[in-house]
Amino acid sequence: MFQTRFNNKKIILLTLCLDNPRFCVFLTGWLILPTCSLHQYYFIKEPLTWNEAQTYCRQKYTDLATMENADDLNQLQRLLSSSGHNYEVWFGLYSKINWKWSDGFTGSGAEYRDWGTNEPHFQMDHFCVYKYTTWSSYNCDSELKFSCYTGKDIKNKIIYCNLK
C-alpha cells in the first residue's frame, strides 16, 4: 500500500508496482501504471559455459539476467561492484539469427543494448553475450562467471485509488 496526497486529498494505492513508474495518469480515482520490472539480480562466482549458466539459473532462480533499460544495467553493475567483481559475466542475451533474451522477454525494452565498440562480433562462434564495462559477443563454450535474476514483469495495470 502506498499513500500520498494529490490536490489536498489523501490517495491510497494498493499495488506492488510502484518502484519506478515511468508515468501515471489520474482519472477520477483511477491510476494507470506501465509495465515495471521487479528483477532481483544474483552474481554466481562459479565459471560455467553460457548454456550451463542458463541451466543453473533456471534451476535456482528465474533465468540468466535480462536488462531492459539503463536502470537494470546499473542495478546489475552495483551488484557486481559490491561483490568486488570487475570481470566478464554471462547474462541472458544470445543469438541464433537475431539477438534475443534467454527468458523469452519481448516486451518494451527488449531491444535495449549496451554494445562496446565494434560489437557484436559476427564471428562463427560468438553467439552469447557477456558484460564487462560494455557488452561483447563471445564464444558460448567459454567458461565465465554469470548473473541470474528472479522476479517477473508486471504488465500495465489500472488500479483504483481511494480518494479520502
Coordinates of N, CA and C in Angstrom, one line a residue, residues 15-22 32-40 105-108 150-159:
T15 N -1.0 -1.6 -4.7 CA -0.3 -2.2 -5.8 C 1.1 -2.6 -5.3
L16 N 1.8 -3.5 -6.0 CA 3.2 -3.9 -5.8 C 4.1 -3.1 -6.7
C17 N 3.6 -2.5 -7.7 CA 4.4 -2.0 -8.8 C 4.5 -0.5 -8.7
L18 N 5.2 0.0 -7.7 CA 5.4 1.4 -7.5 C 6.9 1.8 -7.4
D19 N 7.8 0.9 -7.7 CA 9.2 1.1 -7.6 C 9.7 2.3 -8.4
N20 N 9.3 2.4 -9.6 CA 9.8 3.4 -10.5 C 8.9 3.6 -11.7
P21 N 7.6 3.9 -11.4 CA 6.7 4.1 -12.6 C 7.2 5.2 -13.5
R22 N 7.0 4.9 -14.8 CA 7.5 5.9 -15.8 C 6.5 7.0 -16.0
I32 N -3.2 4.6 -13.8 CA -2.7 3.7 -14.8 C -1.1 3.6 -14.7
L33 N -0.6 2.4 -14.5 CA 0.8 2.2 -14.3 C 1.3 1.4 -15.5
P34 N 2.5 1.8 -16.0 CA 3.1 1.0 -17.1 C 3.7 -0.3 -16.6
T35 N 4.2 -1.1 -17.5 CA 4.9 -2.3 -17.1 C 6.1 -1.9 -16.2
C36 N 6.4 -2.6 -15.2 CA 7.5 -2.3 -14.4 C 8.2 -3.6 -14.0
S37 N 9.5 -3.5 -13.9 CA 10.3 -4.7 -13.6 C 10.6 -4.9 -12.2
L38 N 10.4 -6.1 -11.7 CA 10.7 -6.5 -10.4 C 11.9 -7.5 -10.3
H39 N 13.0 -7.2 -11.0 CA 14.1 -8.1 -11.1 C 15.0 -7.9 -9.9
Q40 N 15.5 -9.1 -9.4 CA 16.5 -9.1 -8.3 C 17.6 -9.9 -9.0
F105 N 11.9 -12.8 -23.1 CA 11.4 -11.4 -22.9 C 11.3 -10.7 -24.3
T106 N 10.1 -10.2 -24.6 CA 10.0 -9.4 -25.9 C 9.2 -8.1 -25.7
G107 N 9.0 -7.7 -24.5 CA 8.2 -6.5 -24.2 C 9.0 -5.3 -24.4
S108 N 8.4 -4.2 -23.9 CA 9.1 -2.9 -24.0 C 10.4 -3.0 -23.3
T150 N 15.8 -13.2 -10.4 CA 14.5 -13.7 -10.0 C 13.5 -12.5 -10.2
G151 N 12.3 -12.9 -10.3 CA 11.3 -11.8 -10.5 C 10.5 -12.0 -11.8
K152 N 9.7 -11.0 -12.0 CA 8.8 -11.0 -13.2 C 8.4 -9.6 -13.5
D153 N 7.9 -9.5 -14.7 CA 7.4 -8.2 -15.1 C 5.9 -8.1 -14.8
I154 N 5.5 -7.0 -14.2 CA 4.1 -6.8 -14.0 C 3.6 -6.0 -15.2
K155 N 2.6 -6.5 -15.9 CA 2.1 -5.8 -17.1 C 1.3 -4.5 -16.7
N156 N 1.0 -3.7 -17.6 CA 0.3 -2.5 -17.4 C -0.9 -2.8 -16.5
K157 N -1.1 -1.9 -15.5 CA -2.2 -2.1 -14.5 C -3.0 -0.9 -14.4
I158 N -4.3 -1.1 -14.3 CA -5.2 0.0 -13.9 C -5.6 -0.2 -12.5
I159 N -5.4 0.7 -11.6 CA -5.6 0.5 -10.2 C -6.6 1.6 -9.7

